[in-house]
CSV table of C-alpha atoms in Angstrom, one decimal:
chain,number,residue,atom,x,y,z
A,1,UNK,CA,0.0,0.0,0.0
A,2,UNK,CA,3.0,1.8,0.2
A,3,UNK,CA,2.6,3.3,-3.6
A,4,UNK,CA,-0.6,4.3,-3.2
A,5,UNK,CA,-1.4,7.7,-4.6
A,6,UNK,CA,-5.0,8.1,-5.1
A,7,UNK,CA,-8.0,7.1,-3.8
A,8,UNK,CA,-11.6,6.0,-5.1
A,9,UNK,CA,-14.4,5.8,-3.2
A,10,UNK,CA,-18.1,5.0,-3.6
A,11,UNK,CA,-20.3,7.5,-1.2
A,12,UNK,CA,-23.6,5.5,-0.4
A,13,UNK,CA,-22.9,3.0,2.1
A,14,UNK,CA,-19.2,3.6,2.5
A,15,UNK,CA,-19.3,7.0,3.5
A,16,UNK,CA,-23.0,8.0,4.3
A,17,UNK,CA,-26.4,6.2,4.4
A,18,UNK,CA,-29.0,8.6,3.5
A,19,UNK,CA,-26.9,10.9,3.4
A,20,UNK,CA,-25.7,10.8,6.9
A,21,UNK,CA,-21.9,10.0,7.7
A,22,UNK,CA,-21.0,6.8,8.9
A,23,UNK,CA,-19.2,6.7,11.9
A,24,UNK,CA,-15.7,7.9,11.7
A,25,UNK,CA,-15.8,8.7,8.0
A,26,UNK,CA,-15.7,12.2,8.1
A,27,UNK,CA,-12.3,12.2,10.5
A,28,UNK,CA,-10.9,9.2,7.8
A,29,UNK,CA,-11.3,11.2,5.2
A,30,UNK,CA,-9.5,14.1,6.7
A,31,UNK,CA,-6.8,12.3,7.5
A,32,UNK,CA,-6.6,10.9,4.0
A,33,UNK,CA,-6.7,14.2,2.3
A,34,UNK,CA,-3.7,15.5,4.8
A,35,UNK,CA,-1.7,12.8,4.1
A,36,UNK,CA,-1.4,14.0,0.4
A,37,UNK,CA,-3.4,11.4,-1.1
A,38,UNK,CA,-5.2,12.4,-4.0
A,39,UNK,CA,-9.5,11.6,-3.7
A,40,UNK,CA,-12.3,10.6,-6.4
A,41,UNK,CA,-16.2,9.9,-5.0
A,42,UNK,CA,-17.1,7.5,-7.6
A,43,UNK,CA,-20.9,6.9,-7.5
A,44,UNK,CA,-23.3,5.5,-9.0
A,45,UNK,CA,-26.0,7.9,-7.6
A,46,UNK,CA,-28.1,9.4,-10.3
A,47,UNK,CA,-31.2,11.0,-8.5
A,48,UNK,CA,-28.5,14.2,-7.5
A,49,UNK,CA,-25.9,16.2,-9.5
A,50,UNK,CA,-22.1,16.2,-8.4
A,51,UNK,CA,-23.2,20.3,-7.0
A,52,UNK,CA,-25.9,18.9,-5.0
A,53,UNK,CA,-24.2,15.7,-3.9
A,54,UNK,CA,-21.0,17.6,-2.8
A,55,UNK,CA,-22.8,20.8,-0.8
A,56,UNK,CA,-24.7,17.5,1.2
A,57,UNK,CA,-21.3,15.8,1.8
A,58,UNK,CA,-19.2,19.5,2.8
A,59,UNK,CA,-22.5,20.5,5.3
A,60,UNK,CA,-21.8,17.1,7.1
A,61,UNK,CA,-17.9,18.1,7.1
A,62,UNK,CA,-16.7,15.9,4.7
A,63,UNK,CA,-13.8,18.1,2.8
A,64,UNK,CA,-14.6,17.6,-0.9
A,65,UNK,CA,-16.1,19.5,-3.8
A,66,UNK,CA,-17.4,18.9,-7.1
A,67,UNK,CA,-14.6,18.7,-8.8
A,68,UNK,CA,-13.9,15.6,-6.5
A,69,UNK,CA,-16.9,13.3,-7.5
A,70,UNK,CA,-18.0,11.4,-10.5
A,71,UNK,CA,-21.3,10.4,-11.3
A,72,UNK,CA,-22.4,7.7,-13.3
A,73,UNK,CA,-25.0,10.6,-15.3
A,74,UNK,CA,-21.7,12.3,-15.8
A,75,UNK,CA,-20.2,9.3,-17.2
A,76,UNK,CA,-23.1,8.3,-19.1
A,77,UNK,CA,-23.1,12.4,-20.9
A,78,UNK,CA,-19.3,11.5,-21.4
A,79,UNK,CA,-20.3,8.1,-23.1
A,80,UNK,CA,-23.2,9.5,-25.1
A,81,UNK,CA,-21.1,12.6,-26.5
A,82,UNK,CA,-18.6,10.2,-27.6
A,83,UNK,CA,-20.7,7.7,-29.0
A,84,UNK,CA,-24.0,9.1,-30.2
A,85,UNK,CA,-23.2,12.4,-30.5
A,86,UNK,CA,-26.7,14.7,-31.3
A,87,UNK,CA,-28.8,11.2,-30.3
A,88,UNK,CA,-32.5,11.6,-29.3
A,89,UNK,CA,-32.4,10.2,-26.0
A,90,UNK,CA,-35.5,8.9,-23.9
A,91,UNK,CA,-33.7,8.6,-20.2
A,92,UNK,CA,-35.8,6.9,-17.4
A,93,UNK,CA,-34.8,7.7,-14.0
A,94,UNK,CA,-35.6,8.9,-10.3
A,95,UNK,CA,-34.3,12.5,-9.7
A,96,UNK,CA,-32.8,15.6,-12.3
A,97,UNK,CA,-29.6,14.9,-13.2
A,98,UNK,CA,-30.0,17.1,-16.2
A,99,UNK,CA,-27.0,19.9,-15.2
A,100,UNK,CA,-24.6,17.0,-15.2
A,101,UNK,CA,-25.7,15.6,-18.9
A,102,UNK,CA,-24.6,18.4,-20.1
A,103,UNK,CA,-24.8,18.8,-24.1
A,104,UNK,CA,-27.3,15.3,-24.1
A,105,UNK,CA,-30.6,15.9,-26.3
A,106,UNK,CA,-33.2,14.7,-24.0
A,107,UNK,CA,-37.0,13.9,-25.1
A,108,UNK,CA,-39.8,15.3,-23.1
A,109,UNK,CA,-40.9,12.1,-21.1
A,110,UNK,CA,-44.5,13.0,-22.3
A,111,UNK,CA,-43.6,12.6,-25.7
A,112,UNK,CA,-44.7,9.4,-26.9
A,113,UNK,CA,-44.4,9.8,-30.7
A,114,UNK,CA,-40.2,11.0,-31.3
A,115,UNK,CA,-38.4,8.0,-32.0
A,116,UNK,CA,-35.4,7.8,-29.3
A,117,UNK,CA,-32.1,6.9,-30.9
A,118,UNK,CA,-31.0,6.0,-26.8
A,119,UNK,CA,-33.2,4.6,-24.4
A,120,UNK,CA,-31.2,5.7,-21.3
A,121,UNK,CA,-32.0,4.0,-18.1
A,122,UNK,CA,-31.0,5.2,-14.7
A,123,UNK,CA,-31.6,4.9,-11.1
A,124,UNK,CA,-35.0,3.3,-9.6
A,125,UNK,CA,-38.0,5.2,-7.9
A,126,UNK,CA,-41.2,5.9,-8.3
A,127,UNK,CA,-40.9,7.1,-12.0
A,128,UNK,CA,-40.5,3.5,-12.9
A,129,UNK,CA,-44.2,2.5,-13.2
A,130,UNK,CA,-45.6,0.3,-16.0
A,131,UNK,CA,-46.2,3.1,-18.8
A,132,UNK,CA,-42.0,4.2,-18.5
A,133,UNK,CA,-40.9,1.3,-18.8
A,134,UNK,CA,-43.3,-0.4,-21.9
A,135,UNK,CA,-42.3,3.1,-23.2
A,136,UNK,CA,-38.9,2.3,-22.8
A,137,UNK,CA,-39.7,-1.1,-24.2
A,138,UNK,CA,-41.7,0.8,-27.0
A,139,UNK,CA,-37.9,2.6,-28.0
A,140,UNK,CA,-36.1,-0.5,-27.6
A,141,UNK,CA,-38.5,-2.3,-30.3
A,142,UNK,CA,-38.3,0.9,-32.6
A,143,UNK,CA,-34.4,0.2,-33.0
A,144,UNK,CA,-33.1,2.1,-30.0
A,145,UNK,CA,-29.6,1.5,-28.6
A,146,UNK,CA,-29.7,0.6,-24.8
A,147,UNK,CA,-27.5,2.3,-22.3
A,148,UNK,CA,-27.7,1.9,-18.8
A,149,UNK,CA,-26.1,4.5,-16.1
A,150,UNK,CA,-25.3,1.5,-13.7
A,151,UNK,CA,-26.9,-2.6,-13.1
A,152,UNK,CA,-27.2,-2.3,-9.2
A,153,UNK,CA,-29.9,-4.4,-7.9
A,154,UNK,CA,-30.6,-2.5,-4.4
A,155,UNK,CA,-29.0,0.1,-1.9
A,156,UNK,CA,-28.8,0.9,1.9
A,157,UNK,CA,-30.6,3.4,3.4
A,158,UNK,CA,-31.8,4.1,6.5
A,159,UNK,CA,-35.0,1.5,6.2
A,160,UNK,CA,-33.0,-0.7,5.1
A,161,UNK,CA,-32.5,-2.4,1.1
A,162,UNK,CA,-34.6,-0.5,-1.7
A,163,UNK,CA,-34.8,-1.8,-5.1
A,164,UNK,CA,-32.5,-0.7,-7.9
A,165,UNK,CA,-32.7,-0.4,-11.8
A,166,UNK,CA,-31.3,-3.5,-12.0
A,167,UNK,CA,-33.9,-5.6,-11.5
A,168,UNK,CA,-36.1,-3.5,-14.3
A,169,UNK,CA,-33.0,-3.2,-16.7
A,170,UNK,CA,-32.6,-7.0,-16.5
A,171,UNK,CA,-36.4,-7.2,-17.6
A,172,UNK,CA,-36.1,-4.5,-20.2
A,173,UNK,CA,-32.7,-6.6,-21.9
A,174,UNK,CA,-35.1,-10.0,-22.3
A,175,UNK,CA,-37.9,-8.9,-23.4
A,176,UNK,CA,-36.4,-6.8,-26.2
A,177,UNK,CA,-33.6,-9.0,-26.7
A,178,UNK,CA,-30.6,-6.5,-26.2
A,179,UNK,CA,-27.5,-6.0,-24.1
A,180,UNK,CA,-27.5,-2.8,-22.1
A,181,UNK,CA,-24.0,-0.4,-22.4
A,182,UNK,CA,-23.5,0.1,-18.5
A,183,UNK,CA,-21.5,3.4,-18.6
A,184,UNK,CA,-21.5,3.9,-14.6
A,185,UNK,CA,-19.6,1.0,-12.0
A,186,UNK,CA,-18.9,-1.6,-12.8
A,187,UNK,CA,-17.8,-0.1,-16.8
A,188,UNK,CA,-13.9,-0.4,-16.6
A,189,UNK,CA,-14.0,2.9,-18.4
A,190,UNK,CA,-15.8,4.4,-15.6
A,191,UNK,CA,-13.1,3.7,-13.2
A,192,UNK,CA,-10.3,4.8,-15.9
A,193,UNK,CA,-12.1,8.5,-16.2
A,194,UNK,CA,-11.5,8.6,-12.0
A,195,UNK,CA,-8.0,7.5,-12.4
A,196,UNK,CA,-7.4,10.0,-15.3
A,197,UNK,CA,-9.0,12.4,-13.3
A,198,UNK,CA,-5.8,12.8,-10.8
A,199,UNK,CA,-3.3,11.5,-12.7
A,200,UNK,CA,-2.5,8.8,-11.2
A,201,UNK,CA,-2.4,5.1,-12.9
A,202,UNK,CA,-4.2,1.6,-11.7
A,203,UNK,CA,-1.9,0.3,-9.4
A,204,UNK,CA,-0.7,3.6,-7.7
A,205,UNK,CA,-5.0,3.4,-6.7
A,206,UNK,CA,-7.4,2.0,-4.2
A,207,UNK,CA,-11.4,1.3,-4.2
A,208,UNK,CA,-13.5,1.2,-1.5
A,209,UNK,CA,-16.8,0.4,-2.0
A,210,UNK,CA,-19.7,-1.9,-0.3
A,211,UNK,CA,-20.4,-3.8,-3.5
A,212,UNK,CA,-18.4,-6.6,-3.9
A,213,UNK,CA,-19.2,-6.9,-7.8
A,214,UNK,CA,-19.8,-3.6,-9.4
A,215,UNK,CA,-17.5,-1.3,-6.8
A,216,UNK,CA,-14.3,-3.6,-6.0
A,217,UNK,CA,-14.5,-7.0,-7.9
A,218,UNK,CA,-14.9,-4.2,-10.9
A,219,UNK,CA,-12.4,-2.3,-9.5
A,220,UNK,CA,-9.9,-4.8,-9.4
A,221,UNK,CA,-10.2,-6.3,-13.1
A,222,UNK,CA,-9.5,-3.0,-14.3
A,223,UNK,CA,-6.0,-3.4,-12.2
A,224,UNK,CA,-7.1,-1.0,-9.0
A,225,UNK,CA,-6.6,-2.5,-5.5
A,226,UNK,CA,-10.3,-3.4,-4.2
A,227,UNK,CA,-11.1,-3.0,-0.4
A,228,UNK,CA,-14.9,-4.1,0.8
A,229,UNK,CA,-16.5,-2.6,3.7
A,230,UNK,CA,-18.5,-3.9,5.9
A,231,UNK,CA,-20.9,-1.2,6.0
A,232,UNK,CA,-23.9,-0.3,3.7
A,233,UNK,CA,-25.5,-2.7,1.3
A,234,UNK,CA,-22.6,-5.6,2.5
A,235,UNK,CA,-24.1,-8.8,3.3
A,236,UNK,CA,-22.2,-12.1,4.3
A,237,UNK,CA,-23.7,-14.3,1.9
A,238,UNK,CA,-23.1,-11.7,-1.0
A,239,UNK,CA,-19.6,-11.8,-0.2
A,240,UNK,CA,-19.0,-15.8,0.2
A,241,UNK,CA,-21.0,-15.9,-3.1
A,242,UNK,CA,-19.2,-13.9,-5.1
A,243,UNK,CA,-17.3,-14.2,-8.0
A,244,UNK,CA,-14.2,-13.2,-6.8
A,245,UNK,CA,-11.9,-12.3,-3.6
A,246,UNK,CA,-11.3,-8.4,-2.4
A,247,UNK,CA,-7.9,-7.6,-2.0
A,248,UNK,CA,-8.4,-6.1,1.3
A,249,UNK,CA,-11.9,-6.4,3.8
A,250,UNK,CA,-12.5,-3.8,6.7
A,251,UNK,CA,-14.9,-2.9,8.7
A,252,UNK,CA,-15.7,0.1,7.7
A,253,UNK,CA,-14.2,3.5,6.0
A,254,UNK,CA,-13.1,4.9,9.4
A,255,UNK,CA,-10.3,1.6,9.6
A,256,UNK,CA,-8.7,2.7,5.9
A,257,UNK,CA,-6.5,5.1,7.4
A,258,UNK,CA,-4.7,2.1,9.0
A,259,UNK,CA,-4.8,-0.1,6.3
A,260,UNK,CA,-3.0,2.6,4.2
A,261,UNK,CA,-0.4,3.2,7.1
A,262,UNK,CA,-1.6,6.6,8.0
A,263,UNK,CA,-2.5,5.3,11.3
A,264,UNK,CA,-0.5,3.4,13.6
């Protein structure tokens, strides 16, 4: 751990829980950032932009800005622009995320009769009733490309799991018969936009995360060391199942200090 110079971490369930700090997080991130270490929040969050999400984190004394975080609708604009640039796109999600699309030509959710070149799927809520998604099926059928912000099946919050896109996005791929682009976790471009974002390469880098699969299994194909915490949507029998081993397990954020050697 020795040649670690940056450091990626997932937000919900590592560092907050509805948007209240875990224990210790706060002080463990504080020590991180006066150790030198560079920071990237990598979330797959899409029902705030990086502005709201980092005004929430620096009111519960967490030192970052927006410049520190990246989203997976940031990701997905990135994608999109790159990809399709000028496509129609229909997006489904919970929450306006449009300040961090950017340049993305969005359809009015009302309007049923534009063909969408991009049905864009993000995070779960209750916008995800039966007419969004057959009309998300409806684009799909027309010729649509599928891209998908991020596959998680739940998240932690304070009442415990909710349901994710996942579970709809895995409906939406059979009955039309297409594989979603996943531009958010666990997209191994994803993770090289945070590294490129500091400068710093794969194995000077860490992940922390509470998803075994899409935040450090992910993390670890694309060379990063992984660490799991404990904390958030972490269940024992999701980590004993899982298709592969974290480099590093802990508790919870507050014990990374150590495990970097900031702490004795």
């Amino acid at each position: 751990m020795e040649s670690v110079r940056a450091v990626l971490i997932d937000i919900d369930g590592v560092l907050t829980v509805s948007w209240e700090p875990l224990p210790g997080a706060v002080e463990a991130l504080r020590e991180i950032r006066a150790a030198g270490l560079a920071v990237v929040l990598v979330t797959n969050t899409t029902s705030r932009t990086r502005a709201s999400i980092a005004a929430t984190l620096e009111d519960a004394g967490f030192p970052v800005t927006a410049q520190d975080i990246l989203t997976a609708p940031a990701a997905t604009a990135a994608y999109l622009a790159e990809h399709w640039p000028g496509a129609r796109c229909a997006v489904l999600n919970s929450g306006d995320v449009r300040e961090d699309l950017g340049e993305v030509r969005l359809l009015d959710p009302r309007d049923t009769r534009t063909a969408a070149d991009v049905a864009v799927v993000g995070g779960a809520g209750p916008e995800f009733d039966y007419a969004a998604l057959d009309g998300a099926f409806g684009h799909l059928q027309r010729g649509a490309r599928l891209v998908a912000m991020h596959h998680n099946l739940y998240w932690r919050t304070a009442d415990g799991l909710r349901l994710d896109s996942g579970a709809f996005l895995a409906g939406l791929e059979q009955a039309a018969r297409v594989e979603a682009e996943v531009t958010g976790k666990p997209s191994p471009a994803f993770f090289e936009a945070a590294l490129a974002r500091v400068g710093a390469g794969a194995d000077e880098a860490v992940m922390v995360g509470d998803d075994i699969e899409s935040d450090v299994l992910a993390a670890q194909r694309a060379g990063v060391t992984g660490v799991l915490v404990r904390t958030g949507k972490y269940l024992p029998e999701t980590h004993h199942a899982a298709s592969g081993t974290p480099d590093h397990v802990i508790d919870s954020f507050a014990d990374l200090p150590a495990l970097l050697g900031l702490s004795r």
